[in-house]
mmCIF file of C-alpha atoms in Angstrom:
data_model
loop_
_atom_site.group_PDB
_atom_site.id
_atom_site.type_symbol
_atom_site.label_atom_id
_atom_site.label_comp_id
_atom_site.label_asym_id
_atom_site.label_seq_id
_atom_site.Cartn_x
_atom_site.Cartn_y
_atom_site.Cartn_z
ATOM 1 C CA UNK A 102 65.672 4.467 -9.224
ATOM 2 C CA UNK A 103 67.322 2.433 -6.571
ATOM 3 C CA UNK A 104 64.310 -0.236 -6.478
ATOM 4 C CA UNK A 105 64.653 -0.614 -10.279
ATOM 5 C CA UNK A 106 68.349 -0.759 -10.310
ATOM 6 C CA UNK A 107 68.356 -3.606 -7.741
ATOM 7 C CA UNK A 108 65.700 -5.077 -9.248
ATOM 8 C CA UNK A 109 67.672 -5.134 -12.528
ATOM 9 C CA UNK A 110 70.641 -6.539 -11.189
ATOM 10 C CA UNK A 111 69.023 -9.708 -9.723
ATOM 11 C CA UNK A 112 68.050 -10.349 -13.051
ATOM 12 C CA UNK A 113 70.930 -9.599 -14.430
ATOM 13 C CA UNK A 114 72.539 -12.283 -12.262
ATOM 14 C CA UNK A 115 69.880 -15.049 -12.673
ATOM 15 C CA UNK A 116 70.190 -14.830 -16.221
ATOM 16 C CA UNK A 117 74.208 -15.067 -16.507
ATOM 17 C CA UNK A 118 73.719 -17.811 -13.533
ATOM 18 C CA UNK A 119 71.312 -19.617 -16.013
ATOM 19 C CA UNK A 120 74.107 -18.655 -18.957
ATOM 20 C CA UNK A 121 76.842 -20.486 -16.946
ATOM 21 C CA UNK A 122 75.157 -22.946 -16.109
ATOM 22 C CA UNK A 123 73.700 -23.883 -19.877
ATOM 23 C CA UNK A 124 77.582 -23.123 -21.068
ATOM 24 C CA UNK A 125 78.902 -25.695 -18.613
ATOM 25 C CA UNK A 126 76.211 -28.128 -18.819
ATOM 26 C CA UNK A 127 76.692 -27.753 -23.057
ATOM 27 C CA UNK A 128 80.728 -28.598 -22.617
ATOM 28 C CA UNK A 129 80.470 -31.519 -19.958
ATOM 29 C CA UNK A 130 77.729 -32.958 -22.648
ATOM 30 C CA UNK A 131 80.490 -32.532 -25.395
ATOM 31 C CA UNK A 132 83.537 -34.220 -23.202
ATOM 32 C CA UNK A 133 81.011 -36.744 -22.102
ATOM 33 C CA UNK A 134 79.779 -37.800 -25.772
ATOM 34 C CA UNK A 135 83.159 -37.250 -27.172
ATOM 35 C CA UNK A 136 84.614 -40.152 -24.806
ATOM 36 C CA UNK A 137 81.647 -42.535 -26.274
ATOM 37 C CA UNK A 138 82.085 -41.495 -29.670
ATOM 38 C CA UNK A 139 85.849 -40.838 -29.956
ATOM 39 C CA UNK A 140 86.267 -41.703 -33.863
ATOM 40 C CA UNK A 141 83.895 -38.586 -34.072
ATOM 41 C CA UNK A 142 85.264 -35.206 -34.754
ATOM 42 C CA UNK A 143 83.994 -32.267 -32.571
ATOM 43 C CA UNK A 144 81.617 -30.733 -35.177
ATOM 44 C CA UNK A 145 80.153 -34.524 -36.189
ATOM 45 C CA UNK A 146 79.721 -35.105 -32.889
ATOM 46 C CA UNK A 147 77.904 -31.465 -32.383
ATOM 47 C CA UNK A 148 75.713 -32.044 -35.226
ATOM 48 C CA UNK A 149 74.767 -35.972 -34.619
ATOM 49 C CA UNK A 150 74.612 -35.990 -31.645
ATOM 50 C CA UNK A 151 74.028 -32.641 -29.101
ATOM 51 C CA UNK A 152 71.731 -30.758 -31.463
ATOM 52 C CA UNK A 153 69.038 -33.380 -31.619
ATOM 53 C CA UNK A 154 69.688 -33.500 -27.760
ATOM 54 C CA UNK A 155 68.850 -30.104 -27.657
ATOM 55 C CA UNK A 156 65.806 -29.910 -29.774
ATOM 56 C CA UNK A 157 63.860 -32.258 -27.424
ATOM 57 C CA UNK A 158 65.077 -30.801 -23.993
ATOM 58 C CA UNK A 159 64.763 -26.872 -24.839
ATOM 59 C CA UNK A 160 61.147 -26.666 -24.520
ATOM 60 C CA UNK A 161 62.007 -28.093 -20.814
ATOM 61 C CA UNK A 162 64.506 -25.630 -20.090
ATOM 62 C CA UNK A 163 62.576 -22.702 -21.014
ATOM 63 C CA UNK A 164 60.138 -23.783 -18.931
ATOM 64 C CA UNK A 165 62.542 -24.085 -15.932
ATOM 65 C CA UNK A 166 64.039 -20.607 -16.965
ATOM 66 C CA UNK A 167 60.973 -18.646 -17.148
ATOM 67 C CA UNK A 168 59.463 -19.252 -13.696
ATOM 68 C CA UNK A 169 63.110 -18.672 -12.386
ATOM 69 C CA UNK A 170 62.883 -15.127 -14.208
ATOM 70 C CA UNK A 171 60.037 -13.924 -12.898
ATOM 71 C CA UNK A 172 60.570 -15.445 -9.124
ATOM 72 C CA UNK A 173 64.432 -13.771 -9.523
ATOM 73 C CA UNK A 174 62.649 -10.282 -10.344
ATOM 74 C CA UNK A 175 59.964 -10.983 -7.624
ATOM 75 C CA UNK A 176 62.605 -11.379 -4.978
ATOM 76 C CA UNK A 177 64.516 -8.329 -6.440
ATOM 77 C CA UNK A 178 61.314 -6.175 -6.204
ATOM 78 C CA UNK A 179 60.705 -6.970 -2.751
ATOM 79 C CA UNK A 180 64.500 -6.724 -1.844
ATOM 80 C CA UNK A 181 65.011 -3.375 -3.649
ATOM 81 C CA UNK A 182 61.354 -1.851 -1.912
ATOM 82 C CA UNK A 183 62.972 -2.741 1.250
ATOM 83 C CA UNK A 184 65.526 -1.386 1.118
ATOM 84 C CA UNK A 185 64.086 1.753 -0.285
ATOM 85 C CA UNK A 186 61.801 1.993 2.637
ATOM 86 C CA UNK A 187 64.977 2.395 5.025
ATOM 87 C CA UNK A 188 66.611 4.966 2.651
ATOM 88 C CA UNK A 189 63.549 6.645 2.538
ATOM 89 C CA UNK A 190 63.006 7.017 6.640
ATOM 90 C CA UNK A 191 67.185 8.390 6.475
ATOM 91 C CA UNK A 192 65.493 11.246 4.182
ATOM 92 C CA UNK A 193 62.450 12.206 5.958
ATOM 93 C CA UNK A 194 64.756 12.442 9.478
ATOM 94 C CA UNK A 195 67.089 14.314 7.236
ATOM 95 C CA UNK A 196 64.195 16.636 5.677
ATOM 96 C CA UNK A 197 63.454 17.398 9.588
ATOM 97 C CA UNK A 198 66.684 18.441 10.241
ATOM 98 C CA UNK A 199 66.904 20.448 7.446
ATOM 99 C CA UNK A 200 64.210 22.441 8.888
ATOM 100 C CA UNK A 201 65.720 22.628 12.293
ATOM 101 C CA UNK A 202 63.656 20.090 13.991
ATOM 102 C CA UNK A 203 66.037 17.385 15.514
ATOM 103 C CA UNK A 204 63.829 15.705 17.887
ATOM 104 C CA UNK A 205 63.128 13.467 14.772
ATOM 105 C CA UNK A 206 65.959 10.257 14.791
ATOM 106 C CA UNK A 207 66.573 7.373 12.190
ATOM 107 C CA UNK A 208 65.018 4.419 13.562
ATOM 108 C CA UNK A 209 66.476 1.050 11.765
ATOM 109 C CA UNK A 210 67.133 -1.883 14.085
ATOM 110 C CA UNK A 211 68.929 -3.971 11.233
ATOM 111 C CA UNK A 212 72.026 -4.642 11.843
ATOM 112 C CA UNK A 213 73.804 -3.761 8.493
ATOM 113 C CA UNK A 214 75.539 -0.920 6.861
ATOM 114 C CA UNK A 215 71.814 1.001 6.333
ATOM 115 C CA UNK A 216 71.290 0.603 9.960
ATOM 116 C CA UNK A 217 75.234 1.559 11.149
ATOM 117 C CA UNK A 218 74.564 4.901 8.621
ATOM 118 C CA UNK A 219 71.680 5.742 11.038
ATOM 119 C CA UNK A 220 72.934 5.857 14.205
ATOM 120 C CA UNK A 221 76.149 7.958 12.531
ATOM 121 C CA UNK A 222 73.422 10.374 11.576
ATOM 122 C CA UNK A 223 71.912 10.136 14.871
ATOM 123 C CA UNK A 224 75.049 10.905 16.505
ATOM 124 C CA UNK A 225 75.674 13.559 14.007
ATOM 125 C CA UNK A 226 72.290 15.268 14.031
ATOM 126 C CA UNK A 227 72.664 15.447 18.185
ATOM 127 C CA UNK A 228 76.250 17.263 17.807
ATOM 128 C CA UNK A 229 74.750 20.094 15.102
ATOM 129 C CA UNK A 230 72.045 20.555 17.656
ATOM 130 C CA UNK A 231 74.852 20.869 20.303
ATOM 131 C CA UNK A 232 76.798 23.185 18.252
ATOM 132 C CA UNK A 233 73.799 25.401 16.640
ATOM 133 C CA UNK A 234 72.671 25.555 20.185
ATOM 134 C CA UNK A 235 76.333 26.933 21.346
ATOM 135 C CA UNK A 236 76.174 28.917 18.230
ATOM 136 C CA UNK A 237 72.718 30.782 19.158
ATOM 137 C CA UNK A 238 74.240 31.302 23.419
ATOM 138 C CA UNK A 239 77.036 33.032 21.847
ATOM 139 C CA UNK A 240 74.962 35.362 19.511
ATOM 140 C CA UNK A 241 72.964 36.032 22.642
ATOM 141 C CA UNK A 242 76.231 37.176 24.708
ATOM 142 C CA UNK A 243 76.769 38.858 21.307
ATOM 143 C CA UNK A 244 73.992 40.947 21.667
ATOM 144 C CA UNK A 245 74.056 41.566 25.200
ATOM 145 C CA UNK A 246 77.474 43.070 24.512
ATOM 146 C CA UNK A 247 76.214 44.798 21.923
ATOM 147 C CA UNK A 248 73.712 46.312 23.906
ATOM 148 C CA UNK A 249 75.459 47.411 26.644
ATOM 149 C CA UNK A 250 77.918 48.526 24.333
ATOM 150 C CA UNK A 251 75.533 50.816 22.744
ATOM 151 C CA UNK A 252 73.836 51.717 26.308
ATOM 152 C CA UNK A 253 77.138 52.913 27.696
ATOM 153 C CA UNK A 254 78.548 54.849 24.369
ATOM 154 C CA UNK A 255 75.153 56.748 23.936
ATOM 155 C CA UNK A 256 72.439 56.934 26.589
ATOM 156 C CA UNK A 257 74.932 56.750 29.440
ATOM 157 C CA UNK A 258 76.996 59.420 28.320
ATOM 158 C CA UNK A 259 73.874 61.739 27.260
ATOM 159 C CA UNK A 260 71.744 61.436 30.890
ATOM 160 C CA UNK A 261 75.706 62.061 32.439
ATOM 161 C CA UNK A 262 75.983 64.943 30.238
ATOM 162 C CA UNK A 263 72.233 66.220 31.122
ATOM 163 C CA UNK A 264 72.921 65.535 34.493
ATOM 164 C CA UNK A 265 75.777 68.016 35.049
ATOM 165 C CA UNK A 266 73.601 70.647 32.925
ATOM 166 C CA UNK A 267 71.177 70.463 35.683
ATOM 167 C CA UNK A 268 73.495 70.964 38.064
ATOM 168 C CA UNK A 269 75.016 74.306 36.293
ATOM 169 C CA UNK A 270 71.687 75.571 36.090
ATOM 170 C CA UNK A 271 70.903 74.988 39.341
ATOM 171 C CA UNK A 272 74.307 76.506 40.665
ATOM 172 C CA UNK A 273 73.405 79.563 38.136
ATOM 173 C CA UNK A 274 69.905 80.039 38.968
ATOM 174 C CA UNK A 275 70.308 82.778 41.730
ATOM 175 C CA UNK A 276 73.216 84.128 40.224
ATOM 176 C CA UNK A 277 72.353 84.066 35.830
ATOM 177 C CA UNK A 278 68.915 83.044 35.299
ATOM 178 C CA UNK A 279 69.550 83.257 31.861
ATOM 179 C CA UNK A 280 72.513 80.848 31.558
ATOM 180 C CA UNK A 281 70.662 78.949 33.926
ATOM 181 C CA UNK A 282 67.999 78.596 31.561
ATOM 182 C CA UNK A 283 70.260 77.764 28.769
ATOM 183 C CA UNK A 284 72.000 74.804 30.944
ATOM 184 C CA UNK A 285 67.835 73.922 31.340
ATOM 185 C CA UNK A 286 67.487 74.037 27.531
ATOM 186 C CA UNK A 287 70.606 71.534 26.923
ATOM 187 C CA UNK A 288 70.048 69.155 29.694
ATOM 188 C CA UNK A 289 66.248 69.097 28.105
ATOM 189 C CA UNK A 290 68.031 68.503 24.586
ATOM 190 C CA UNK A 291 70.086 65.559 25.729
ATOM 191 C CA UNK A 292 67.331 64.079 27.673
ATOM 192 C CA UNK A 293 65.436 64.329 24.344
ATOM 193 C CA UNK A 294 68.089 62.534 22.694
ATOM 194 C CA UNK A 295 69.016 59.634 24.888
ATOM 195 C CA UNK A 296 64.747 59.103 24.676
ATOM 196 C CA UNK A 297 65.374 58.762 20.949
ATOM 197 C CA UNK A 298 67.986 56.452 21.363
ATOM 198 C CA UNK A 299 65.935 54.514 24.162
ATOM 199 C CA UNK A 300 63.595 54.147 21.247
ATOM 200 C CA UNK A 301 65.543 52.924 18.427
ATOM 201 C CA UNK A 302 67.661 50.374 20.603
ATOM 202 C CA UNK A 303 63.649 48.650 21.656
ATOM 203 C CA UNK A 304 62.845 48.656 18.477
ATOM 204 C CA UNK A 305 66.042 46.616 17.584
ATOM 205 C CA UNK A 306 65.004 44.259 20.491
ATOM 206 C CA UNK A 307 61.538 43.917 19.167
ATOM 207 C CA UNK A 308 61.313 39.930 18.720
ATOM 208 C CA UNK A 309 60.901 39.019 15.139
ATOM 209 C CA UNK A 310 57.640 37.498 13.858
ATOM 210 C CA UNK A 311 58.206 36.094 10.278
ATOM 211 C CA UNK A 312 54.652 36.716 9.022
ATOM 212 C CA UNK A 313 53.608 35.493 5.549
ATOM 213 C CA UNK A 314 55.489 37.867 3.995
ATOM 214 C CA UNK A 315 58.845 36.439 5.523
ATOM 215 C CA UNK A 316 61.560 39.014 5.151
ATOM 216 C CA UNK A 317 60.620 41.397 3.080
ATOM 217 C CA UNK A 318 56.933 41.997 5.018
ATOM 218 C CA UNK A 319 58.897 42.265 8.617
ATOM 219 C CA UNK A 320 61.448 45.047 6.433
ATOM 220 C CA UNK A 321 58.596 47.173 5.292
ATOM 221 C CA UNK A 322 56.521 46.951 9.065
ATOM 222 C CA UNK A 323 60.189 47.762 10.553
ATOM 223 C CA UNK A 324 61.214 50.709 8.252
ATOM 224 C CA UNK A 325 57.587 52.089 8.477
ATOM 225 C CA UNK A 326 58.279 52.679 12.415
ATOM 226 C CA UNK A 327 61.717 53.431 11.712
ATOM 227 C CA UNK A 328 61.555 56.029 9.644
ATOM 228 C CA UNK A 329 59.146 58.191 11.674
ATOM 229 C CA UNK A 330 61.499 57.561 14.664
ATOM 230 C CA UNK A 331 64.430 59.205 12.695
ATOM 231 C CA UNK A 332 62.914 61.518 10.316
ATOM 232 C CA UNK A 333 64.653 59.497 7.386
ATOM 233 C CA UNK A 334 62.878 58.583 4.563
ATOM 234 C CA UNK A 335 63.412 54.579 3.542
ATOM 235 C CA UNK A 336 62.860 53.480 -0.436
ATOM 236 C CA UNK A 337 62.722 49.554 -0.339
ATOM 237 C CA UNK A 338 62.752 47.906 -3.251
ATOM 238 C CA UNK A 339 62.921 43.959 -3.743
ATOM 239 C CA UNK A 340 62.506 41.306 -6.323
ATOM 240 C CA UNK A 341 61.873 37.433 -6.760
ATOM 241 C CA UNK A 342 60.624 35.530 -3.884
ATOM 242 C CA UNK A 343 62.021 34.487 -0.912
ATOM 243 C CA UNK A 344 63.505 30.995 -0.667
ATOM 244 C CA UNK A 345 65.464 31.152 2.973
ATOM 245 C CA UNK A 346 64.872 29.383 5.904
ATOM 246 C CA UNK A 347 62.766 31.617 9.244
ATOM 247 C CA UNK A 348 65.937 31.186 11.028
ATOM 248 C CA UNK A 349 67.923 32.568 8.363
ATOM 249 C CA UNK A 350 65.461 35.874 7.365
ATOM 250 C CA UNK A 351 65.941 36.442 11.162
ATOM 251 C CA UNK A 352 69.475 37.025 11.174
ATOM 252 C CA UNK A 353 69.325 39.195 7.831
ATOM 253 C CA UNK A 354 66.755 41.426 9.407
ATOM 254 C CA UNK A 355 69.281 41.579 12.192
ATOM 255 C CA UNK A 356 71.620 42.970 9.752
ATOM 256 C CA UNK A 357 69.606 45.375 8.647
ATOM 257 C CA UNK A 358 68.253 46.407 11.991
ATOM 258 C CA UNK A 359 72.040 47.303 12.597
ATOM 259 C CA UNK A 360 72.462 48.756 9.609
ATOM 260 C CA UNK A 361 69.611 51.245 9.646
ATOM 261 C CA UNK A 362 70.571 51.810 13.308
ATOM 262 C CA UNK A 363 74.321 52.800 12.207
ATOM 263 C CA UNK A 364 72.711 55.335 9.277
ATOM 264 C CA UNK A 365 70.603 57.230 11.799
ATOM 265 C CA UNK A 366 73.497 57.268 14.712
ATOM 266 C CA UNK A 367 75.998 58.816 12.437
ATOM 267 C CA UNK A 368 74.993 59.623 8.690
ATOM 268 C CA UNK A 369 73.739 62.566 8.905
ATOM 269 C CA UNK A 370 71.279 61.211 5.735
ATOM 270 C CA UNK A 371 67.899 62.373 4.784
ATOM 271 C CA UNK A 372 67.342 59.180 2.491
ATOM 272 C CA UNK A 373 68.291 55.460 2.485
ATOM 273 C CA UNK A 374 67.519 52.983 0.085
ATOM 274 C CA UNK A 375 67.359 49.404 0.577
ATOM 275 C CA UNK A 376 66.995 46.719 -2.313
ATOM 276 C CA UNK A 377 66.635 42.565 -2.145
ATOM 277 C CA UNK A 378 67.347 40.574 -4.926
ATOM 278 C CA UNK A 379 66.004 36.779 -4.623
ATOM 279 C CA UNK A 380 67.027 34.252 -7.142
ATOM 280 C CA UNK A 381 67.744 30.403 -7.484
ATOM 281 C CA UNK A 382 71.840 31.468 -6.375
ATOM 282 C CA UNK A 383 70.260 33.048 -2.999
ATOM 283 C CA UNK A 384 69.780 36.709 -1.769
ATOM 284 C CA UNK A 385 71.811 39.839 -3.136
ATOM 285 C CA UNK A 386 71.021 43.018 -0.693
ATOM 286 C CA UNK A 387 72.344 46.288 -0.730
ATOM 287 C CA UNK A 388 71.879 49.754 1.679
ATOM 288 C CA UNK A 389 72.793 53.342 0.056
ATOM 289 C CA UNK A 390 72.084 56.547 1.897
ATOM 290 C CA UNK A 391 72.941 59.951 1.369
ATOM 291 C CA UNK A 392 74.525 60.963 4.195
ATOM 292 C CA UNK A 393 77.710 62.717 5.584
ATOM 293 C CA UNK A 394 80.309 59.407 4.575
ATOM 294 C CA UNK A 395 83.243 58.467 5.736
ATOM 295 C CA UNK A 396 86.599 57.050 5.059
ATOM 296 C CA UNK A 397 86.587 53.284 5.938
ATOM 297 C CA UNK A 398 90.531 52.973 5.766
ATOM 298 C CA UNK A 399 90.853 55.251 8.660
ATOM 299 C CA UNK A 400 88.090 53.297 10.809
ATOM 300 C CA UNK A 401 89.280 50.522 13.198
ATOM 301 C CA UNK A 402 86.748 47.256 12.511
ATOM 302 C CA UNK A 403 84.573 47.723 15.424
ATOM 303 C CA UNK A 404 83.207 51.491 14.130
ATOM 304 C CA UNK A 405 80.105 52.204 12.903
ATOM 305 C CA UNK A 406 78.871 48.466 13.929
ATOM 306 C CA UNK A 407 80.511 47.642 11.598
ATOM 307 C CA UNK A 408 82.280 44.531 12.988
ATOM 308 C CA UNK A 409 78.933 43.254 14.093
ATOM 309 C CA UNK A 410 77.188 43.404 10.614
ATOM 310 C CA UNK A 411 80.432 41.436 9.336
ATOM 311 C CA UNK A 412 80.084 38.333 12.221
ATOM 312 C CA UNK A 413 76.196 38.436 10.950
ATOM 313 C CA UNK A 414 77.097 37.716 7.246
ATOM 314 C CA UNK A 415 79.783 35.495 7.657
ATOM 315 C CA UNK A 416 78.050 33.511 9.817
ATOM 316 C CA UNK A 417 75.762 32.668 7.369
ATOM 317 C CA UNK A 418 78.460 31.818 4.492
ATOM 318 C CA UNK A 419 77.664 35.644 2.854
ATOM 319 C CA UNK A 420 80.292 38.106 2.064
ATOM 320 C CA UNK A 421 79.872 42.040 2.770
ATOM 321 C CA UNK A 422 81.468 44.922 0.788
ATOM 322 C CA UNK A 423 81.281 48.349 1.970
ATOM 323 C CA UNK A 424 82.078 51.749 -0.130
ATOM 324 C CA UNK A 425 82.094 55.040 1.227
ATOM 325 C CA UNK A 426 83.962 58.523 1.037
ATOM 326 C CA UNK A 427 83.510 61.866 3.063
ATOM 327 C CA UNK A 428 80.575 63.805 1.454
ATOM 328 C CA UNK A 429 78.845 61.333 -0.363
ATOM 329 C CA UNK A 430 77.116 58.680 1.536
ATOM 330 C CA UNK A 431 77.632 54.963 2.218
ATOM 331 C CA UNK A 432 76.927 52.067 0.365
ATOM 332 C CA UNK A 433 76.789 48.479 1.782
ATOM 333 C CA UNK A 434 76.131 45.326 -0.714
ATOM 334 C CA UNK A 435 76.185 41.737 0.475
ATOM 335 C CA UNK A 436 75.859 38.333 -0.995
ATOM 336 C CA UNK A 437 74.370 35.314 1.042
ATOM 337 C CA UNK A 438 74.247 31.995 -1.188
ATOM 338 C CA UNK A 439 71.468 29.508 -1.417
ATOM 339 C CA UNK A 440 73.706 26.740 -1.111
ATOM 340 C CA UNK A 441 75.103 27.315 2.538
ATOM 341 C CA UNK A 442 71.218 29.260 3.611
ATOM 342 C CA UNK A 443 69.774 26.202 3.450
ATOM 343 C CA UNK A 444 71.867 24.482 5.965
ATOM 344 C CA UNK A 445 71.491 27.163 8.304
ATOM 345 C CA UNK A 446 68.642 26.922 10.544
ATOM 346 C CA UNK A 447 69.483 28.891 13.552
ATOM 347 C CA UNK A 448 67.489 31.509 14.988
ATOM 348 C CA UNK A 449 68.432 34.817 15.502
ATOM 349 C CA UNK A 450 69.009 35.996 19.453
#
């Protein structure tokens, strides 16, 4: 569209350049035979005189005007491909960065507006790198936090807990063999548990391989395991197709991996159900169980992970609602739109 508008234009101007010029020419022929002919009045002198002028020169003129047409569009063609050559290498490094590749830079070594655009996108493409980079350090130290977090409030406190049960049963065994034996039986309980949760918190560190399936294939591999680790049945359910960047289906499946981790740690469900929604707006998700509930007014914002599901979705422009009372499960529903997931090309730590 460009090409053909500039095109266009230079057209545009030779013609009304060729229109001036035949307007001026006409009156400077009218002042010049008026001061021969003065006893003639404008319109005698128009008729007499400039009109049979006219008739013999205009086959001249249009001979003069038509090669200046066509070299005037010639010139504008070339001008307007030029210049859409050098838009055109702004959009393919843009299309790169769009993708998260920003080893790609505008090359233009004009020096003119095009080529002072460049080098501003240059500059700017090198700061989002900067910052996306910053951005994916701090998720890291996110999750190590996280992790530790998690490490300290559960497995810690179970293999302390087991610990001590050894030692009662240990102190009992001469004495009560048979509340030595229970202490046994506990200690072998908690060590049990801590395993489990030794096994759900690798499975959240599992690196994430966005197959052909994207999102929805790495949801159904992940609940598969997940579900056999917990002894909680998962129902997901999705529809449309996909349209978010890897980087972005990697921090969703984050979410959910936080999510599901959250219903098995403190539900109490037998059932969760997990639905996608993909349209031309973006990605509608939601997670319902049937678990024990809670009240969320009483919870400060760091229970249940729930804080950390919260940073995940904002981060990515998406909003998060969460509805739950004692007795009757949990229900989280979030939005992420289409128009802020496709600038996001992060990866997920």
């Amino acid at each position: 569209k460009v090409r053909w508008r500039l095109t266009l234009s230079y057209l545009l101007v030779t013609l009304a350049s060729i229109f001036m010029l035949s307007w001026w020419g006409f009156v400077a022929g009218i002042i010049y035979l008026q001061r021969g002919n003065p006893s003639l009045y404008l319109t005698e002198l128009i008729v007499q005189k400039i009109l049979p002028a006219l008739s013999t020169i205009i086959p001249s003129i249009l001979i003069l005007i038509v090669p200046a047409i066509l070299v005037s569009a010639y010139f504008g063609f070339l001008t307007a491909r030029w210049i859409d050559l050098r838009l055109a290498n702004l959009r393919e490094a843009v299309q790169y960065w769009q993708r998260g590749d920003f080893s790609v830079k505008v090359s233009d070594q004009t020096a003119d507006e095009i080529s002072t655009f460049g080098q501003e996108l240059n500059t700017m493409a090198r700061d989002l790198e900067h910052l996306l980079q910053a951005r994916a350090d701090l998720a890291a130290l996110e999750e190590r936090t996280h992790l530790a977090r998690d490490l300290h409030d559960s497995v810690k406190q179970q293999i302390t807990a087991a610990s001590f049960q050894v030692g009662s049963a240990s102190a009992l065994l001469e004495q009560d063999q048979n509340a030595a034996r229970s202490s046994l039986q506990e200690a072998e309980n908690l060590i049990h548990a801590a395993h489990q949760e030794l096994n759900s918190i690798l499975l959240e560190l599992r690196p994430v391989q966005m197959k052909a399936g994207g999102l929805v294939r790495a949801l159904q591999e992940y609940t598969q395991t997940w579900q056999r680790q917990n002894d909680i049945q998962v129902v997901l359910e999705s529809q449309g197709k996909t349209k978010l960047p890897p980087g972005l289906q990697q921090e969703i499946f984050r979410f959910f991996q936080e999510a599901l981790s959250n219903v098995a740690r403190h539900s109490q469900a037998s059932e969760v159900r997990v639905g996608l929604i993909f349209d031309d707006l973006g990605l509608s998700f939601e997670i319902e169980d049937n678990g024990c509930g809670f009240d969320p007014n009483s919870m400060t914002t760091q229970g249940f992970g729930l804080k950390t599901m919260r940073e995940r979705i904002t981060r990515v422009g998406g909003s998060l609602t969460l509805t739950s009372r004692p007795g009757s499960g949990a229900r989280i529903a979030a939005q992420v739109p289409i128009t802020v997931t496709r600038r996001e090309q992060t990866n997920a730590s």
